[in-house]
Short mmCIF file of C-alpha atoms in Angstrom, two decimals:
data_model
loop_
_atom_site.label_atom_id
_atom_site.label_comp_id
_atom_site.label_asym_id
_atom_site.label_seq_id
_atom_site.Cartn_x
_atom_site.Cartn_y
_atom_site.Cartn_z
CA MET A 1 0.12 0.16 0.28
CA SER A 2 1.48 3.17 -0.91
CA ILE A 3 1.79 6.12 1.16
CA SER A 4 -0.84 8.30 -0.99
CA GLN A 5 -3.31 5.44 -0.44
CA LEU A 6 -2.88 5.44 3.16
CA CYS A 7 -3.08 9.67 3.26
CA MET A 8 -6.77 9.14 0.93
CA TYR A 9 -8.09 6.16 3.43
CA LEU A 10 -6.76 8.18 6.51
CA ALA A 11 -8.74 11.56 5.05
CA VAL A 12 -12.28 9.67 3.76
CA TYR A 13 -12.88 7.02 6.97
CA VAL A 14 -10.48 8.17 10.06
CA LEU A 15 -11.34 11.86 9.59
CA PRO A 16 -15.09 11.77 9.43
CA ALA A 17 -14.70 8.81 11.92
CA LEU A 18 -13.23 11.13 14.55
CA TYR A 19 -15.62 13.39 13.95
CA LEU A 20 -18.72 11.82 14.57
CA PHE A 21 -17.25 10.33 17.56
CA GLY A 22 -16.92 13.82 19.12
CA LEU A 23 -20.04 14.73 18.10
CA ALA A 24 -21.33 12.03 19.61
CA CYS A 25 -19.88 13.07 22.93
CA VAL A 26 -20.69 16.64 22.52
CA VAL A 27 -24.24 15.58 22.07
CA LEU A 28 -24.08 13.44 25.34
CA ILE A 29 -22.67 15.78 27.60
CA GLN A 30 -25.63 18.42 26.52
CA GLN A 31 -28.63 16.29 28.44
CA SER A 32 -27.00 12.92 28.94
CA ARG A 33 -30.45 11.81 30.77
CA ARG A 34 -32.49 12.43 27.67
CA LEU A 35 -33.56 9.70 25.78
CA GLU A 36 -32.95 11.22 22.35
CA ASN A 37 -29.57 12.10 23.53
CA ARG A 38 -28.61 8.62 24.23
CA LEU A 39 -30.14 7.79 20.88
CA ILE A 40 -28.29 10.22 18.72
CA THR A 41 -24.75 9.59 20.56
CA ALA A 42 -25.33 5.80 20.04
CA ILE A 43 -26.47 6.25 16.40
CA LEU A 44 -23.44 8.95 15.34
CA VAL A 45 -20.92 6.26 17.09
CA ALA A 46 -22.35 3.67 15.04
CA TYR A 47 -21.66 5.73 12.09
CA SER A 48 -18.55 6.10 13.74
CA PHE A 49 -17.77 2.64 13.36
CA LEU A 50 -18.59 1.65 10.05
CA TYR A 51 -15.87 4.52 8.82
CA PHE A 52 -13.17 2.36 10.97
CA GLY A 53 -14.75 -0.55 9.83
CA GLU A 54 -13.96 0.76 6.27
CA PHE A 55 -10.67 1.69 6.91
CA PHE A 56 -9.52 -1.58 8.36
CA ARG A 57 -11.19 -3.21 5.33
CA HIS A 58 -9.37 -1.30 3.24
CA LEU A 59 -5.96 -2.58 4.76
CA LEU A 60 -6.79 -6.17 4.84
CA PRO A 61 -6.26 -7.84 1.73
CA ILE A 62 -9.61 -8.05 -1.17
CA GLU A 63 -10.36 -11.85 -0.16
CA TYR A 64 -12.00 -10.92 3.43
CA SER A 65 -13.94 -7.54 2.56
CA SER A 66 -17.03 -9.63 1.81
CA THR A 67 -16.53 -11.21 5.81
CA VAL A 68 -15.85 -8.13 7.14
CA SER A 69 -18.99 -6.38 5.32
CA GLY A 70 -21.84 -9.09 5.55
CA ILE A 71 -20.59 -9.80 9.24
CA GLY A 72 -19.15 -6.84 10.98
CA LEU A 73 -20.10 -3.89 9.31
CA GLY A 74 -23.50 -5.41 8.26
CA LEU A 75 -24.47 -6.20 11.94
CA ILE A 76 -23.79 -2.40 12.79
CA SER A 77 -25.63 -0.74 10.10
CA LEU A 78 -28.58 -2.89 11.27
CA LEU A 79 -27.71 -1.59 14.51
CA VAL A 80 -28.27 2.06 13.05
CA VAL A 81 -31.34 1.44 11.51
CA SER A 82 -32.91 -0.46 14.56
CA LEU A 83 -31.57 3.22 16.91
CA THR A 84 -32.73 5.42 14.25
CA LEU A 85 -36.37 3.87 14.01
CA HIS A 86 -36.22 4.04 18.00
CA LEU A 87 -35.62 7.71 18.18
CA TYR A 88 -38.24 8.89 15.18
CA ILE A 89 -40.50 6.80 17.08
CA HIS A 90 -39.95 8.43 20.66
CA VAL A 91 -39.92 11.94 19.29
CA SER A 92 -43.29 11.11 16.91
CA ASN A 93 -44.44 10.06 20.53
CA LEU A 94 -45.94 7.27 18.28
CA TYR A 95 -44.55 4.80 21.45
CA ILE A 96 -47.79 5.42 23.59
CA TYR A 97 -49.46 3.10 20.62
CA ILE A 98 -46.94 0.26 21.49
CA PRO A 99 -47.18 -2.13 24.68
CA ARG A 100 -45.28 -1.20 27.18
CA ILE A 101 -44.68 -5.42 27.12
CA VAL A 102 -42.23 -4.81 24.01
CA TYR A 103 -41.30 -1.14 23.82
CA PRO A 104 -38.49 -0.51 23.10
CA GLY A 105 -37.27 -4.03 22.61
CA VAL A 106 -39.25 -4.25 19.38
CA PHE A 107 -36.96 -2.02 17.98
CA TYR A 108 -33.92 -4.53 18.20
CA VAL A 109 -35.27 -7.77 17.36
CA PRO A 110 -34.05 -7.97 13.59
CA PHE A 111 -29.99 -7.16 15.43
CA LEU A 112 -30.44 -9.59 18.11
CA ILE A 113 -31.79 -12.21 15.84
CA VAL A 114 -28.89 -11.59 12.75
CA LEU A 115 -26.57 -11.44 15.89
CA VAL A 116 -27.79 -15.23 17.01
CA ALA A 117 -27.60 -16.19 13.11
CA GLN A 118 -24.16 -15.04 12.79
CA ILE A 119 -22.58 -16.48 16.01
CA LEU A 120 -24.36 -19.68 14.81
CA GLN A 121 -23.09 -19.48 11.17
CA TRP A 122 -26.15 -18.62 9.18
CA ARG A 123 -25.81 -16.52 6.78
CA ILE A 124 -29.09 -14.26 6.98
CA ILE A 125 -27.50 -11.18 5.64
CA PRO A 126 -25.55 -11.63 1.97
CA PHE A 127 -22.27 -11.59 1.42
CA ILE A 128 -21.30 -9.31 -0.89
CA LEU A 129 -18.03 -9.62 -3.24
CA HIS A 130 -15.58 -6.82 -3.72
CA GLU A 131 -13.25 -5.77 -6.54
CA PRO A 132 -10.70 -3.65 -6.55
CA ARG A 133 -10.42 -0.24 -8.55
CA GLY A 134 -8.25 2.57 -8.22
CA PHE A 135 -7.75 2.92 -4.25
CA TRP A 136 -10.90 1.06 -3.38
CA TYR A 137 -12.19 -2.62 -2.85
CA VAL A 138 -16.01 -1.50 -4.49
CA PRO A 139 -18.62 -4.03 -4.21
CA ILE A 140 -19.74 -6.21 -7.87
CA TYR A 141 -23.02 -4.94 -8.54
CA ASN A 142 -24.77 -8.11 -8.37
CA GLU A 143 -28.23 -9.84 -7.01
CA GLU A 144 -27.08 -9.56 -3.56
CA TYR A 145 -25.82 -5.95 -3.86
CA TYR A 146 -29.57 -4.96 -4.74
CA PHE A 147 -31.25 -7.38 -2.65
CA VAL A 148 -29.59 -5.77 0.41
CA LEU A 149 -29.32 -1.83 -1.16
CA THR A 150 -33.33 -2.58 -1.65
CA ILE A 151 -33.93 -3.50 2.24
CA SER A 152 -32.09 -0.48 3.05
CA ALA A 153 -34.24 1.59 0.69
CA ILE A 154 -37.79 0.42 1.81
CA LEU A 155 -36.29 0.77 4.95
CA THR A 156 -36.11 4.42 5.07
CA LEU A 157 -39.15 4.83 3.36
CA ILE A 158 -40.87 3.35 6.56
CA MET A 159 -38.86 5.69 8.96
CA VAL A 160 -40.70 8.66 6.43
CA PHE A 161 -43.99 7.53 6.99
CA ILE A 162 -43.01 7.30 10.69
CA LEU A 163 -42.91 10.96 10.71
CA ILE A 164 -45.69 11.53 8.98
CA ILE A 165 -47.92 9.90 11.02
CA GLY A 166 -45.77 12.10 14.07
CA LEU A 167 -47.07 14.73 12.34
CA ARG A 168 -50.38 14.35 12.14
CA LYS A 169 -50.81 13.50 15.51
CA THR A 170 -48.77 16.08 17.10
CA VAL A 171 -49.88 19.39 18.27
CA ASN A 172 -46.87 20.91 19.39
CA LEU A 173 -45.31 23.54 17.20
CA GLN A 174 -41.70 22.64 18.37
CA GLN A 175 -42.21 18.96 18.06
CA ARG A 176 -43.59 20.06 14.25
CA LYS A 177 -40.97 21.94 13.42
CA LEU A 178 -38.45 18.94 14.51
CA LEU A 179 -40.56 16.35 13.00
CA LYS A 180 -40.47 18.21 9.41
CA PHE A 181 -36.48 18.74 9.90
CA LEU A 182 -36.11 15.11 10.23
CA MET A 183 -38.18 14.48 7.82
CA VAL A 184 -36.44 16.95 5.17
CA CYS A 185 -32.98 14.75 6.59
CA THR A 186 -34.58 11.01 6.17
CA VAL A 187 -35.55 12.28 2.60
CA VAL A 188 -32.46 13.29 1.40
CA VAL A 189 -31.00 10.28 2.81
CA PHE A 190 -33.27 8.62 0.61
CA THR A 191 -32.26 10.27 -2.55
CA LEU A 192 -28.82 9.66 -1.59
CA LYS A 193 -29.17 6.21 -1.11
CA ALA A 194 -31.17 5.42 -4.35
CA SER A 195 -29.14 7.63 -6.79
CA MET A 196 -25.59 6.73 -5.59
CA GLY A 197 -26.77 2.89 -4.47
CA TYR A 198 -28.18 2.01 -7.77
CA LEU A 199 -25.89 4.13 -10.27
CA ASN A 200 -22.25 2.47 -10.77
CA PHE A 201 -19.81 5.34 -10.30
CA GLY A 202 -17.16 2.87 -10.29
CA GLU A 203 -14.02 3.87 -9.01
CA HIS A 204 -14.78 8.03 -8.55
CA ILE A 205 -16.28 8.07 -5.55
CA PRO A 206 -15.46 5.63 -2.24
CA PRO A 207 -17.42 2.50 -1.93
CA TYR A 208 -20.52 2.12 -0.22
CA THR A 209 -23.64 5.06 0.24
CA PHE A 210 -23.95 4.54 3.90
CA LEU A 211 -21.07 6.38 4.45
CA ILE A 212 -22.23 9.50 2.45
CA GLU A 213 -25.61 8.97 3.99
CA GLY A 214 -23.89 9.20 7.82
CA ILE A 215 -21.97 12.30 7.49
CA VAL A 216 -24.99 13.92 5.84
CA PHE A 217 -27.33 12.25 8.59
CA SER A 218 -24.80 13.61 11.34
CA ILE A 219 -24.36 16.93 9.92
CA PHE A 220 -28.19 17.33 9.86
CA ILE A 221 -28.75 16.01 13.72
CA SER A 222 -25.97 18.30 14.67
CA PHE A 223 -27.25 21.70 12.87
CA SER A 224 -30.44 20.88 14.73
CA PHE A 225 -28.86 20.06 17.92
CA LEU A 226 -26.52 22.92 18.18
CA HIS A 227 -27.85 25.53 15.78
CA ASN A 228 -31.73 24.91 15.88
CA ASP A 229 -32.46 23.71 19.38
CA LEU A 230 -35.30 21.79 17.38
CA LEU A 231 -34.88 18.86 19.80
CA PRO A 232 -37.56 18.80 22.62
CA ASN A 233 -36.42 21.98 25.06
CA ILE A 234 -38.82 21.22 27.78
CA SER A 235 -37.28 18.26 30.08
CA ARG A 236 -39.31 15.19 30.84
CA ARG A 237 -39.28 15.18 34.49
CA TYR A 238 -40.92 19.11 34.27
CA ARG A 239 -43.67 17.71 31.54
CA THR A 240 -45.64 15.75 34.20
CA LEU A 241 -45.90 19.09 36.47
CA PHE A 242 -46.39 21.10 33.39
CA ASP A 243 -49.33 19.40 32.34
CA ILE A 244 -51.19 18.52 36.54
CA SER A 245 -50.39 22.29 37.11
CA PRO A 246 -53.59 23.59 37.90
CA ILE A 247 -52.92 27.28 36.39
CA PRO A 248 -53.09 27.30 32.78
CA ILE A 249 -49.20 27.75 31.18
CA MET A 250 -47.97 28.54 27.82
CA ILE A 251 -44.93 29.10 25.79
CA LEU A 252 -45.14 31.28 22.33
CA ASP A 253 -42.41 32.57 20.26
CA ASN A 254 -42.06 35.92 18.88
CA ASN A 255 -44.98 35.21 16.41
CA LEU A 256 -47.05 34.29 19.01
CA ASP A 257 -47.35 30.85 17.97
CA ILE A 258 -48.15 28.31 20.40
CA LEU A 259 -45.11 26.02 20.99
CA GLU A 260 -46.61 24.30 24.36
CA ILE A 261 -49.59 24.79 26.62
CA ASN A 262 -51.14 22.61 29.19
CA LYS A 263 -54.46 21.30 29.57
CA GLN A 264 -55.43 24.06 31.88
CA GLY A 265 -54.21 26.54 29.49
CA LYS A 266 -56.26 24.47 26.83
CA PHE A 267 -59.55 24.75 28.92
CA LEU A 268 -59.19 28.93 29.39
CA LEU A 269 -59.02 29.45 25.92
CA ASN A 270 -61.09 26.51 24.65
CA ILE A 271 -58.70 25.21 22.15
CA SER A 272 -59.81 22.15 20.19
CA ASP A 273 -58.28 22.87 16.62
CA PRO A 274 -54.57 22.14 16.55
CA THR A 275 -53.91 22.81 13.68
CA ASP A 276 -53.39 26.58 13.86
CA MET A 277 -51.49 27.02 17.41
CA ASN A 278 -51.53 30.86 17.55
CA LEU A 279 -52.73 33.07 20.35
CA MET A 280 -54.20 35.75 17.91
CA LYS A 281 -56.47 33.34 16.18
CA TYR A 282 -58.41 33.08 20.04
CA ALA A 283 -58.45 36.48 20.39
CA ARG A 284 -60.81 37.06 17.92
CA THR A 285 -62.30 40.31 18.74
CA LYS A 286 -60.41 43.54 17.94
CA HIS A 287 -60.81 44.40 21.61
CA ASN A 288 -59.26 41.37 22.54
CA LYS A 289 -56.45 41.28 19.86
CA LYS A 290 -55.28 45.51 20.83
CA LEU A 291 -55.42 44.06 24.87
CA LEU A 292 -52.76 41.13 23.78
CA ARG A 293 -50.53 43.57 21.59
CA LYS A 294 -50.70 45.81 24.59
CA LEU A 295 -49.59 42.60 27.08
CA ILE A 296 -46.75 42.04 24.66
CA GLU A 297 -45.66 45.83 24.04
CA GLN A 298 -45.29 45.81 28.03
CA LEU A 299 -43.55 42.65 28.12
CA GLN A 300 -40.60 43.93 25.51
CA LEU A 301 -40.36 46.96 27.73
CA LYS A 302 -40.52 45.51 30.95
CA GLY A 303 -39.30 41.87 30.55
CA THR A 304 -41.36 40.74 33.35
CA LEU A 305 -44.70 41.21 34.11
CA ARG A 306 -46.73 40.44 37.54
CA ASP A 307 -50.18 40.23 37.83
CA TYR A 308 -51.25 42.09 34.79
CA SER A 309 -54.68 42.22 34.17
CA LEU A 310 -56.23 41.57 30.73
CA ALA A 311 -60.65 41.98 30.65
CA LEU A 312 -61.28 39.93 27.75
CA ASP A 313 -64.49 39.68 25.45
CA ASN A 314 -65.78 35.97 26.83
CA LEU A 315 -65.86 34.48 23.09
CA TYR A 316 -68.22 31.39 24.85
CA LEU A 317 -70.60 33.53 26.85
CA ASP A 318 -71.88 37.13 27.68
CA GLY A 319 -69.88 39.75 29.17
CA ARG A 320 -66.09 39.21 29.67
CA ILE A 321 -63.66 37.18 31.36
CA HIS A 322 -61.08 39.13 33.55
CA ILE A 323 -57.18 37.28 33.65
CA SER A 324 -54.49 38.29 35.92
CA VAL A 325 -50.62 37.48 34.07
CA ASP A 326 -47.63 36.36 35.20
CA ALA A 327 -45.01 36.73 32.02
CA LYS A 328 -41.72 36.84 31.38
CA TYR A 329 -39.50 36.54 27.98
CA VAL A 330 -36.06 35.15 27.16
CA VAL A 331 -33.95 35.67 23.91
CA THR A 332 -33.08 31.85 22.58
CA GLY A 333 -30.52 33.28 19.47
CA LYS A 334 -32.55 35.61 17.16
CA GLU A 335 -35.82 34.74 18.94
CA ARG A 336 -37.95 35.73 21.39
CA ILE A 337 -39.11 33.35 23.69
CA TYR A 338 -42.76 34.69 26.06
CA TYR A 339 -43.57 32.54 29.02
CA ALA A 340 -47.07 33.08 30.88
CA MET A 341 -49.51 31.55 33.18
CA LEU A 342 -52.74 32.74 33.57
CA ARG A 343 -55.07 32.88 36.11
CA ASP A 344 -59.10 33.42 35.67
CA VAL A 345 -59.63 35.81 38.04
CA THR A 346 -63.40 36.98 36.56
CA SER A 347 -65.21 35.94 39.99
CA GLU A 348 -63.07 38.05 42.24
CA VAL A 349 -63.49 40.85 40.16
CA GLU A 350 -66.85 40.02 39.96
CA LYS A 351 -66.98 39.66 43.83
CA GLU A 352 -64.89 42.95 44.34
CA LYS A 353 -67.68 44.99 41.66
CA MET A 354 -70.31 43.58 43.92
CA ILE A 355 -68.51 45.02 47.08
CA MET A 356 -68.11 48.41 45.36
CA HIS A 357 -71.92 48.52 43.84
CA MET A 358 -73.29 47.57 47.41
CA ALA A 359 -70.91 50.49 48.87
CA TYR A 360 -72.68 53.02 46.49
CA HIS A 361 -75.69 51.84 45.76
CA ASP A 362 -78.69 51.56 47.59
CA VAL A 363 -80.05 47.83 47.80
CA LEU A 364 -83.42 48.43 47.78
CA THR A 365 -83.59 50.77 44.20
CA ASP A 366 -80.50 49.74 42.79
CA LEU A 367 -79.90 53.77 43.20
CA HIS A 368 -76.81 55.27 43.67
CA ASN A 369 -76.62 55.97 47.53
CA ARG A 370 -75.62 59.29 49.44
CA ALA A 371 -71.72 58.37 49.71
CA PHE A 372 -71.75 58.14 46.27
CA PHE A 373 -73.74 61.33 45.17
CA VAL A 374 -71.84 63.23 47.40
CA THR A 375 -68.31 62.23 46.18
CA HIS A 376 -69.23 62.57 42.71
CA ILE A 377 -71.21 66.13 42.85
CA SER A 378 -67.93 67.69 44.38
CA LYS A 379 -66.52 66.21 40.44
CA LYS A 380 -69.03 67.48 38.71
CA LEU A 381 -69.01 70.78 40.24
CA VAL A 382 -65.29 71.04 39.48
CA GLU A 383 -65.71 70.47 36.53
CA LEU A 384 -68.79 73.06 35.78
CA SER A 385 -66.73 76.00 37.17
CA GLN A 386 -64.02 75.28 34.33
CA ARG A 387 -66.41 75.92 31.44
CA GLU A 388 -66.95 79.32 30.22
CA ALA A 389 -70.55 79.29 30.64
CA GLY A 390 -73.44 76.91 31.73
CA GLU A 391 -76.00 76.15 34.84
CA ALA A 392 -76.57 72.66 36.62
CA TYR A 393 -79.79 71.94 38.74
CA PHE A 394 -79.84 69.99 41.73
CA VAL A 395 -83.04 68.74 42.18
CA LEU A 396 -84.33 67.40 45.94
CA LEU A 397 -87.64 65.05 46.29
CA ASP A 398 -89.75 63.79 49.10
CA LEU A 399 -92.72 61.39 48.59
CA ASN A 400 -95.80 62.90 50.19
CA GLN A 401 -97.61 61.01 52.91
CA PHE A 402 -95.55 58.24 52.96
CA LYS A 403 -95.66 57.35 56.79
CA ILE A 404 -99.35 56.73 56.20
CA ILE A 405 -98.60 54.59 53.01
CA ASN A 406 -96.48 52.43 55.59
CA ASP A 407 -99.31 52.49 58.03
CA SER A 408 -102.22 51.70 55.32
CA PHE A 409 -100.12 49.18 53.66
CA GLY A 410 -97.60 47.93 55.20
CA HIS A 411 -93.67 48.51 54.61
CA SER A 412 -93.70 45.77 51.51
CA VAL A 413 -95.68 48.15 50.03
CA GLY A 414 -93.93 51.13 50.48
CA ASP A 415 -90.61 49.05 49.40
CA GLN A 416 -92.31 49.08 46.25
CA VAL A 417 -93.30 52.77 46.25
CA LEU A 418 -89.97 53.30 46.79
CA GLN A 419 -88.86 51.30 44.26
CA TYR A 420 -91.66 52.31 41.48
CA THR A 421 -90.20 55.99 42.40
CA ALA A 422 -86.63 55.18 41.54
CA GLU A 423 -87.82 53.55 38.13
CA VAL A 424 -89.73 56.68 37.08
CA LEU A 425 -86.73 58.97 37.69
CA LYS A 426 -84.18 56.59 36.42
CA ASP A 427 -86.84 57.09 32.65
CA ALA A 428 -86.34 60.67 32.90
CA THR A 429 -82.62 61.04 33.24
CA ASN A 430 -79.83 60.15 31.34
CA LYS A 431 -76.99 58.08 32.02
CA ASN A 432 -74.89 60.99 32.72
CA ASP A 433 -76.93 62.64 35.47
CA LEU A 434 -76.43 61.69 39.16
CA VAL A 435 -79.42 60.30 40.48
CA ALA A 436 -79.24 59.02 44.21
CA ARG A 437 -81.42 57.64 47.20
CA PHE A 438 -80.51 60.05 50.35
CA GLY A 439 -82.53 57.63 52.77
CA GLY A 440 -86.16 57.09 53.44
CA ASP A 441 -88.46 58.64 50.94
CA GLU A 442 -86.20 61.24 49.79
CA PHE A 443 -84.11 61.49 46.37
CA VAL A 444 -81.89 63.60 45.09
CA LEU A 445 -80.98 64.73 41.84
CA PHE A 446 -78.11 66.73 40.21
CA LEU A 447 -78.60 67.38 35.91
CA ASP A 448 -76.30 69.33 33.90
CA ASP A 449 -77.51 68.54 30.19
CA PHE A 450 -79.77 71.05 30.01
CA ASN A 451 -79.14 74.45 27.07
CA THR A 452 -81.57 76.67 29.02
CA ARG A 453 -83.01 77.02 31.93
CA GLU A 454 -86.52 76.83 30.18
CA ASP A 455 -85.41 73.42 29.03
CA PHE A 456 -85.13 72.49 32.44
CA GLU A 457 -88.22 73.57 33.90
CA GLY A 458 -89.99 72.13 30.75
CA TRP A 459 -88.28 68.54 31.74
CA LEU A 460 -89.17 69.36 35.60
CA SER A 461 -93.28 69.79 34.53
CA GLN A 462 -93.26 66.93 32.62
CA LEU A 463 -91.73 64.64 35.52
CA ARG A 464 -94.55 66.59 37.78
CA MET A 465 -96.95 65.44 34.99
CA THR A 466 -95.57 61.75 35.14
CA PHE A 467 -96.23 61.41 38.64
CA GLU A 468 -100.16 63.23 38.68
CA GLU A 469 -101.10 61.01 35.81
CA LYS A 470 -99.82 57.43 36.74
CA ASN A 471 -100.49 55.43 39.76
CA PHE A 472 -98.72 52.98 41.52
CA ILE A 473 -101.07 49.69 40.86
CA TYR A 474 -100.36 46.63 43.42
CA ASN A 475 -102.75 43.89 43.03
CA ASP A 476 -106.15 45.85 43.98
CA ILE A 477 -104.24 48.91 45.40
CA HIS A 478 -103.73 51.52 43.27
CA ILE A 479 -101.56 55.02 44.60
CA LYS A 480 -101.15 57.75 43.13
CA VAL A 481 -97.51 59.11 43.96
CA ILE A 482 -96.67 62.95 44.53
CA PRO A 483 -93.32 64.38 45.41
CA SER A 484 -92.74 67.50 46.96
CA ILE A 485 -89.97 69.18 44.67
CA GLY A 486 -87.30 71.42 45.67
CA ILE A 487 -84.84 73.29 43.02
CA ALA A 488 -80.95 74.59 43.60
CA TYR A 489 -79.35 76.45 40.86
CA CYS A 490 -76.04 76.72 40.71
CA PRO A 491 -73.75 78.34 40.40
CA GLU A 492 -76.17 80.94 41.09
CA GLN A 493 -77.86 79.90 44.39
CA GLY A 494 -73.99 78.11 45.53
CA ASP A 495 -71.28 76.16 44.27
CA SER A 496 -70.88 73.49 47.09
CA PHE A 497 -72.66 70.42 47.86
CA GLU A 498 -73.65 72.34 50.84
CA ASP A 499 -75.24 75.73 49.89
CA LEU A 500 -77.38 73.51 47.02
CA PHE A 501 -78.76 71.13 49.12
CA HIS A 502 -79.88 73.54 51.75
CA VAL A 503 -81.45 75.73 49.16
CA ALA A 504 -83.33 72.83 47.76
CA ASP A 505 -84.15 71.46 51.41
CA LEU A 506 -85.97 74.75 51.87
CA ASN A 507 -87.09 75.06 47.92
CA MET A 508 -89.00 71.48 49.12
CA TYR A 509 -90.84 72.58 52.26
CA ALA A 510 -92.12 75.16 50.62
CA ASP A 511 -93.26 73.03 47.39
CA LYS A 512 -94.52 70.83 50.36
CA GLU A 513 -96.72 73.25 52.10
CA SER A 514 -97.69 74.85 48.51
CA LEU A 515 -99.32 71.22 47.80
CA LYS A 516 -101.07 71.09 51.82
CA SER A 517 -102.83 74.58 50.85
CA ARG A 518 -104.27 72.97 47.23
CA LYS A 519 -105.50 70.21 48.22
#
């Protein structure tokens, strides 16, 4: 053997073998406990042994080539197939459909059978004949060679089929990327096998296509693992905790595609269609999308959010759903990944609203109470003072002979009379007016939406007419509810609550005396 031949063998076989072995060590060091890492390491080491085997085959006389290829290299090639099938089934999550009693041993049964057969000297794998051509000991393209090559091609197509099934079943976007990447890798390997295996290139390329396939496959794996990080990045020891967490958890990429979401998150978002896992799809309404964009902006600005509140349109029931968000983002390479924990606080918000409602509303009539009225009229008066022109009206009502109604018909009827009065006042005012029950049979209003005083007086006459013309009716009881009304003009007769109330109270009692005299 010449020096040039030895250098060629070292360059073609030994250097790739060392590269694959080093790459296997890198993969294993990353996370040695992960099954994916261990399987990839085993595949790379097996390919490394294939390269070393070819190196030593070329150092031996040609008469030993068939034996070395049939026994040693054939077994290692079969082991590569078994390991790759195991890896593909595992990353596709198809192993859950295989009985535990046979998983994962089912992948290694053919290898064990051939190993036992070789020990017993049963020739299951055909021995391929070789001949010297230039630097190489190349196989003779006979029936045995094409048989072995065809079986290898069929196994590669089975691997593609496994990835297709896994791709259809998975809803995890990160896992889908991995399966698509592996599918491309496997299709490339099949193409190399078909184009370089069935065609006879003679001495122009090194013999055996599996060597080139091994380099290509290893480059794909190293690229995916070391650069794109396409292998599942959530450790399985945390998977159970992630899935059983009572708090909805999701992981998003920079495009707001949902990379991971647990069962509670799917329930909260009502995710049933796994084909398009983008968060904006489940937002649907413009209101929801606007709030989610603002959430992302705040998260990008601050890096971490705690108890961030979202009041989203409830897509399945009326009203709003209130969500508290804890979120953080991290940058991996060129991508920004968002981690979010969601908490449905709708019941808490509704309880708080109810408490606030009860604090500022009258329980019987559902009008605002005295505390709310006094607080908000001060704000209204400040706004009024800032206008160049304008007038507001403070109205105080008291129901005449209300004590007689209670004594005659009972407090239950009296309460309904108060509710009737509240409904009349609600119908007569708009949402910007302040209307409140002060206590007992006293009601107070603050109106500032009239263009002129004549308009207000017309409204007041209409209110009196409404009470005159309508009766409160309960079963066979008919009661004409007549209020005494006192008016205070703002700012002419006062610019504070105390002054306006004092003037309106005096005018109300004057109106009450006027009604008595007319009666």
